[in-house]
XYZ file of C-alpha atoms in Angstrom:
441
model
C 20.865 -3.341 -16.309
C 19.103 -0.949 -13.954
C 18.408 -2.436 -10.539
C 14.790 -1.878 -9.508
C 14.954 -4.581 -6.857
C 17.315 -6.352 -4.508
C 17.367 -10.131 -4.633
C 20.289 -11.597 -2.737
C 20.954 -14.998 -1.219
C 23.660 -15.933 1.217
C 24.998 -18.736 3.298
C 26.591 -18.906 6.693
C 30.264 -19.847 6.193
C 31.132 -23.376 7.197
C 33.311 -22.003 9.925
C 30.263 -20.193 11.313
C 27.411 -22.606 10.739
C 24.325 -21.878 12.764
C 24.871 -23.766 16.026
C 22.801 -26.897 16.404
C 19.458 -26.016 17.977
C 19.363 -22.508 16.500
C 16.350 -22.426 14.214
C 15.461 -20.025 11.392
C 12.982 -18.454 13.814
C 15.787 -17.705 16.250
C 17.896 -16.130 13.501
C 14.987 -14.006 12.244
C 14.139 -12.944 15.797
C 17.743 -11.804 16.254
C 17.605 -9.861 12.972
C 14.278 -8.284 13.945
C 15.623 -7.170 17.328
C 18.785 -5.787 15.709
C 16.844 -3.873 13.017
C 14.521 -2.335 15.589
C 17.489 -1.312 17.723
C 19.546 0.122 14.859
C 16.686 1.798 12.941
C 14.027 2.674 15.559
C 12.719 5.686 13.635
C 12.474 3.870 10.310
C 10.733 0.598 11.220
C 6.956 0.821 10.900
C 6.059 -2.802 11.600
C 7.469 -6.337 11.414
C 5.808 -9.690 10.879
C 7.121 -13.262 10.761
C 5.456 -15.968 8.696
C 5.972 -18.888 6.343
C 5.971 -18.807 2.539
C 6.509 -21.961 0.487
C 7.819 -23.727 3.575
C 10.440 -21.055 4.333
C 10.350 -18.790 7.365
C 10.309 -15.089 6.514
C 10.542 -11.765 8.316
C 8.715 -8.877 6.632
C 9.843 -5.376 7.617
C 8.025 -2.188 6.611
C 10.283 0.867 6.432
C 8.185 3.375 4.484
C 4.464 3.873 3.722
C 5.127 4.021 -0.038
C 7.269 0.858 -0.060
C 6.495 -2.832 -0.116
C 7.999 -4.841 2.735
C 11.626 -5.915 2.825
C 11.565 -9.728 3.097
C 14.328 -11.601 4.929
C 14.177 -15.411 4.741
C 16.032 -18.208 6.516
C 16.229 -21.950 5.827
C 17.097 -24.911 7.994
C 20.232 -25.433 5.878
C 21.725 -22.085 6.896
C 20.660 -20.263 3.724
C 19.502 -16.670 4.001
C 17.769 -14.418 1.499
C 16.718 -10.796 1.247
C 14.506 -9.181 -1.360
C 12.998 -5.765 -1.849
C 11.280 -3.752 -4.596
C 12.491 -0.135 -4.756
C 10.036 1.922 -6.847
C 8.225 4.155 -6.217
C 10.024 5.307 -3.081
C 13.246 6.617 -4.601
C 17.026 6.219 -4.666
C 17.329 7.192 -1.003
C 15.296 4.147 -0.097
C 17.328 1.913 -2.395
C 20.656 2.920 -0.863
C 19.129 2.516 2.606
C 18.001 -1.067 1.910
C 21.298 -1.910 0.186
C 23.298 -0.729 3.198
C 20.910 -2.557 5.508
C 21.583 -5.833 3.679
C 25.340 -5.226 3.786
C 25.172 -4.628 7.538
C 23.069 -7.747 8.124
C 25.704 -9.728 6.247
C 28.496 -8.223 8.315
C 26.694 -8.679 11.637
C 25.966 -12.358 10.998
C 29.009 -13.375 8.953
C 26.982 -14.032 5.816
C 28.584 -14.529 2.434
C 26.274 -12.961 -0.161
C 26.208 -14.642 -3.576
C 27.332 -12.349 -6.398
C 25.446 -12.052 -9.677
C 28.007 -13.662 -11.922
C 31.390 -15.279 -11.686
C 32.679 -13.046 -14.435
C 31.905 -9.448 -15.256
C 30.254 -6.733 -13.238
C 27.191 -7.495 -11.091
C 25.572 -4.477 -12.724
C 25.296 -6.555 -15.914
C 23.416 -9.390 -14.218
C 20.042 -10.363 -15.695
C 16.845 -9.340 -13.925
C 16.045 -11.602 -10.973
C 19.641 -12.765 -10.512
C 21.359 -12.538 -7.157
C 23.154 -9.231 -6.750
C 25.646 -8.177 -4.116
C 23.773 -5.669 -1.912
C 26.706 -3.262 -2.123
C 25.884 -2.800 -5.827
C 22.355 -1.564 -5.232
C 23.608 0.552 -2.315
C 25.683 2.625 -4.744
C 24.090 6.063 -5.139
C 24.781 6.423 -8.856
C 23.293 2.990 -9.565
C 20.237 3.773 -7.447
C 19.619 7.170 -9.015
C 19.934 5.819 -12.555
C 17.576 2.922 -11.838
C 14.940 5.135 -10.267
C 14.999 7.833 -12.949
C 14.688 5.137 -15.624
C 11.624 3.715 -13.891
C 10.101 7.144 -13.256
C 10.688 8.379 -16.797
C 9.134 5.258 -18.285
C 6.130 5.550 -15.984
C 5.539 9.199 -16.830
C 5.759 8.548 -20.578
C 3.310 5.653 -20.260
C 0.945 7.845 -18.250
C 1.085 10.687 -20.789
C 0.393 8.308 -23.670
C -2.555 6.808 -21.793
C -3.979 10.268 -21.097
C -3.665 11.213 -24.753
C -5.680 8.098 -25.605
C -8.439 9.293 -23.294
C -7.621 7.350 -20.118
C -8.795 8.597 -16.761
C -6.498 9.202 -13.818
C -3.343 7.054 -14.069
C -1.890 5.691 -10.826
C 1.891 5.793 -10.479
C 3.368 4.177 -7.380
C 0.188 4.202 -5.284
C -0.683 1.146 -3.157
C -1.864 -1.894 -5.135
C -5.436 -3.106 -4.841
C -7.045 0.330 -4.645
C -7.761 3.118 -7.099
C -8.306 6.667 -5.901
C -10.836 8.999 -7.445
C -9.105 12.302 -8.070
C -9.492 15.237 -10.412
C -6.094 14.941 -12.058
C -4.018 13.194 -14.688
C -1.827 11.324 -12.241
C -2.264 9.915 -8.742
C 1.023 9.519 -6.854
C 1.921 8.765 -3.218
C 2.528 12.509 -2.776
C -0.762 13.624 -4.283
C -2.296 14.185 -7.729
C -0.689 16.034 -10.643
C -2.420 17.581 -13.661
C -1.738 17.162 -17.375
C 0.384 20.312 -17.577
C 2.669 18.973 -14.858
C 2.816 15.580 -16.573
C 3.760 17.072 -19.949
C 6.523 19.143 -18.350
C 7.840 16.341 -16.113
C 8.362 13.965 -19.038
C 11.231 16.160 -20.260
C 12.368 17.670 -16.938
C 13.782 15.230 -14.398
C 14.195 17.987 -11.787
C 10.436 18.528 -11.906
C 9.673 14.807 -12.168
C 11.331 13.972 -8.841
C 8.721 16.185 -7.168
C 6.717 12.944 -6.762
C 9.628 11.021 -5.203
C 9.013 10.312 -1.501
C 12.665 9.561 -0.610
C 15.166 11.166 -2.960
C 18.203 12.021 -0.832
C 20.230 9.493 1.125
C 19.792 11.578 4.273
C 16.715 11.203 6.470
C 16.310 14.966 6.605
C 13.302 17.266 7.034
C 12.128 16.754 3.450
C 12.230 12.977 3.922
C 10.211 13.273 7.150
C 7.635 15.588 5.571
C 7.227 13.407 2.481
C 6.814 10.301 4.611
C 4.023 12.048 6.511
C 2.427 13.225 3.268
C 2.390 9.670 1.895
C 0.408 8.587 4.946
C -1.926 11.573 4.746
C -2.678 11.012 1.071
C -3.128 7.238 1.086
C -3.772 5.880 4.609
C -5.455 8.470 6.850
C -9.264 8.060 6.846
C -9.974 11.676 7.974
C -12.276 10.727 10.815
C -11.546 9.781 14.413
C -9.482 6.560 14.389
C -11.541 3.393 14.749
C -8.850 1.055 16.093
C -5.252 0.843 17.275
C -3.881 0.546 13.724
C -5.529 3.815 12.699
C -4.358 5.507 15.903
C -0.809 4.418 15.099
C -1.070 5.982 11.630
C -2.289 9.284 13.106
C 0.454 9.267 15.701
C 3.095 8.463 13.096
C 2.003 11.448 10.997
C 2.110 13.768 13.995
C 5.519 12.479 15.076
C 7.022 12.901 11.610
C 5.727 16.440 11.182
C 6.856 17.464 14.666
C 10.368 16.169 13.915
C 10.548 17.797 10.489
C 9.437 21.309 11.449
C 12.406 22.361 13.626
C 14.828 20.923 11.054
C 13.474 23.130 8.248
C 10.542 25.440 9.116
C 10.530 26.802 5.545
C 9.100 23.614 4.024
C 5.461 23.676 2.797
C 3.840 21.969 5.772
C 0.161 20.923 5.508
C -0.917 23.068 8.435
C -4.677 22.540 8.160
C -4.430 18.775 7.844
C -1.813 18.641 10.603
C -4.197 20.477 12.912
C -7.126 18.299 11.804
C -5.305 15.109 12.827
C -4.127 16.667 16.098
C -7.740 17.522 16.954
C -8.877 13.980 16.161
C -6.240 12.731 18.626
C -7.431 15.219 21.259
C -4.111 17.072 21.527
C -3.853 20.498 23.124
C -0.145 21.085 23.682
C 2.123 23.948 22.669
C 2.960 22.378 19.302
C -0.716 21.877 18.481
C -1.542 25.486 19.378
C 1.270 26.707 17.153
C -0.018 24.520 14.314
C -3.533 25.848 14.860
C -2.334 29.420 14.427
C -0.498 28.572 11.218
C -3.525 26.632 9.946
C -5.734 29.686 10.362
C -3.370 31.752 8.201
C -2.585 29.031 5.642
C -3.450 29.495 1.987
C -6.739 27.896 0.946
C -6.390 24.854 -1.327
C -8.060 21.467 -1.825
C -7.443 19.335 1.271
C -4.922 16.504 1.303
C -6.308 12.968 1.417
C -7.470 10.569 -1.282
C -9.661 8.824 1.264
C -11.870 11.845 1.778
C -13.621 10.503 -1.315
C -14.840 7.034 -2.367
C -12.160 4.602 -3.509
C -12.332 1.592 -5.812
C -11.175 -1.643 -4.214
C -9.700 -4.140 -6.687
C -9.651 -7.779 -5.585
C -8.956 -10.887 -7.692
C -10.284 -9.393 -10.922
C -13.287 -7.580 -9.418
C -13.752 -3.968 -8.379
C -16.098 -2.256 -5.972
C -16.478 1.395 -5.004
C -16.578 1.863 -1.223
C -16.347 4.885 1.071
C -12.728 5.993 1.404
C -13.199 6.159 5.168
C -13.747 2.386 5.392
C -11.112 0.309 7.135
C -9.334 -2.139 4.862
C -7.932 -5.616 5.436
C -6.839 -8.090 2.807
C -5.792 -11.736 2.706
C -5.166 -14.017 -0.253
C -8.794 -15.140 0.034
C -10.748 -11.943 0.718
C -10.949 -8.199 1.204
C -12.933 -6.732 4.074
C -13.768 -3.266 5.325
C -16.094 -1.638 7.825
C -17.151 1.632 9.412
C -19.942 2.899 11.672
C -22.324 -0.048 11.625
C -21.539 -1.157 8.073
C -19.223 -3.934 6.893
C -18.296 -5.547 3.581
C -16.477 -8.804 2.841
C -15.531 -9.679 -0.730
C -14.052 -12.897 -2.119
C -13.474 -13.923 -5.738
C -12.114 -16.771 -7.806
C -11.605 -17.948 -11.341
C -14.181 -20.528 -12.431
C -13.772 -23.327 -14.886
C -14.615 -26.838 -15.940
C -12.540 -29.494 -17.732
C -13.988 -28.168 -20.982
C -13.218 -24.503 -20.357
C -14.355 -21.401 -18.427
C -17.602 -21.773 -16.503
C -20.552 -19.662 -17.569
C -21.900 -17.068 -15.155
C -25.221 -18.910 -14.923
C -23.533 -22.231 -14.110
C -21.465 -20.636 -11.353
C -24.518 -18.994 -9.785
C -26.470 -22.232 -9.956
C -23.649 -23.976 -8.116
C -23.021 -21.474 -5.302
C -26.348 -19.729 -4.685
C -28.714 -22.626 -4.014
C -28.944 -21.735 -0.319
C -30.375 -18.315 -1.197
C -33.716 -19.932 -1.929
C -36.214 -19.597 -4.778
C -37.056 -15.994 -3.902
C -33.493 -14.744 -4.289
C -33.038 -11.350 -5.936
C -31.514 -11.409 -9.403
C -29.419 -8.898 -11.283
C -27.978 -8.535 -14.773
C -25.805 -5.774 -16.186
C -24.303 -6.698 -19.531
C -22.166 -9.791 -19.016
C -22.524 -9.650 -15.218
C -25.149 -11.859 -13.589
C -25.961 -11.918 -9.891
C -28.142 -13.415 -7.171
C -28.576 -12.187 -3.600
C -30.696 -12.446 -0.470
C -31.567 -9.877 2.209
C -32.062 -11.241 5.726
C -31.489 -10.301 9.340
C -29.149 -11.864 11.885
C -29.610 -11.604 15.657
C -26.980 -14.168 16.704
C -24.813 -11.459 18.297
C -27.687 -10.218 20.454
C -28.270 -7.218 18.164
C -30.338 -7.628 15.026
C -28.465 -6.524 11.917
C -29.324 -6.564 8.248
C -27.381 -8.953 6.036
C -27.004 -9.148 2.288
C -25.445 -12.321 0.921
C -24.791 -12.136 -2.786
C -22.920 -13.544 -5.740
C -21.889 -12.040 -9.053
C -20.326 -13.748 -12.039
C -19.102 -13.434 -15.597
C -17.765 -16.167 -17.805
C -14.694 -17.626 -16.083
C -14.905 -15.536 -12.907
C -17.134 -15.394 -9.844
C -17.375 -13.298 -6.690
C -19.126 -13.553 -3.333
C -20.045 -10.572 -1.182
C -21.462 -10.238 2.321
C -22.709 -6.874 3.571
C -23.971 -6.168 7.091
C -25.643 -3.007 8.351
C -27.064 -1.906 11.708
C -29.511 0.652 10.315
C -32.483 -1.018 8.625
C -32.708 1.918 6.214
C -29.362 0.862 4.708
C -30.903 -2.037 2.765
C -30.994 0.044 -0.425
C -27.323 0.945 0.048
C -26.474 -2.750 0.399
C -28.394 -3.673 -2.746
C -26.798 -0.884 -4.770
C -23.359 -1.970 -3.590
C -23.919 -5.590 -4.638
C -25.244 -4.511 -8.032
C -22.203 -2.272 -8.568
C -19.743 -5.161 -8.109
C -18.123 -5.676 -11.520
C -15.102 -7.186 -13.255
C -12.072 -4.921 -13.227
C -12.090 -2.601 -16.212
C -8.941 -1.218 -17.844
C -6.732 -2.062 -14.868
C -3.641 -1.786 -17.060
C -4.587 1.768 -18.032
C -5.160 2.709 -14.406
C -1.505 2.140 -13.511
C 1.625 3.280 -15.273
C-alpha cells in the first residue's frame, strides 16, 4: 500500500516502565520540551488536551499540514499519528524520523504492522513502524499517487463544469479564485492542470515540501503557504496575526541569502513589512526590488471574500475576517463587526425534522414580529435589536435558518448602525453546503 499517514502505537518496555508518579502529562511535557529544543525552526505551535479520555500533544510543523498528534495513556502506552498530504514527501520523511527519534529518546518499542511480511503491505489504518514511512522512496511514491489521483479528479470535475477545485487547502473554507485549481501555493489554470496530469515534474510545482532538506525552496514555499491562506492583508488585529506576519518575514529573510535567484514575492514581502512597521536594511532592499518587480495579480486568497463551511452550512464572509473554530461553532470578526455560527442535524424519533418545526422550537424568543425568510428549501427567522450591556450600544442580529434535517443559528453584531442591511443580507445568504465534494479533489 502507499502510506499517506503515520499511525503508530508503542509501549514502554517493562524494564523501563514509567516511574510511579510520572503521569501522561509529564511525559508529553518532556516530549514537547524536547521537540522545541531539537526543532526550534520547525515548530509553529503546540497544544495539550484530552480526546476520548486520553491525553494528547498536538504539534504544528507546517502551515499546509494538519497537526502531528502524540498521545499517552496511564498504562504506559504511547501513540503518534499524522496525515501527510498535501505537504509532500519531505514532510513525510521528517515526521517519520521524528517518530523514530522519539522512540529512541524514550525507549519506546513501536508496534509493527504485521508479524509476517513487510510493513509496507499493511492495511490502511494499521500500525506501521515509523522507519517505514521515513523511507524516501516510500514517501515519494505515496505522495505522487495522492497528487496524481487528486489532479485527475480535479480535471474530471472541471470537464463536468465544476468551479474552482480545492486541492490540499485548509478544510472548512473555500477560496474564491479565478482558476481551475486552488492549492496551498496558489491557483492554477486549466492549461496547467491538463499538463500536470501527465507530467509529474510539473505537478510537484504545487508541493510545499518536496525535498528532505529544509533549504531555501522549502523556506520560500512555507512562507507562500502562509501568504496565500492565512495572511489577512491588513494590519494584524491580534497576537496570532502578528505571529503569522512575523513568521512570513522570518522565513523570507532566511531563504533569500541561501538562494537569491528564487522567485521571491517582493511586493507582498514589502507590504507585510510595512504593516509591521519595519524600516531596516532588509526592508529597504526589499522595497527596491518590489518597485522593479514584474506586475502580476497579488498573492493572497484572503484579499477576496471566502466561503466558510461549518457543519453542513456555508456562508460568504470577508476574507480579512479573523477565524476561530470549535466543535460547536465558527466565529470571526473585524473592525466593529462579528459573526458567530453554529449548526446541528435535527431529527425526531420518526425521522428528520422539518425546517418549520425546527424554527418553531428554537425561535420562540424572537417574538411575533420576527423577520422571516425563505429561499427554496431554506427557511429562516431573525430579529434585529441593540445591546448596550458593554457600555457601548451595538446592533445585534439573532437568526436561525433551517432545511429538512439540519438547522443553523447565527449571531451578528455591528458597531455602525448603517450595517443593519449587511447583517440581514448575511443571514439570508446562509445556506446548506452545495457540491462540497466537487469543491475538493
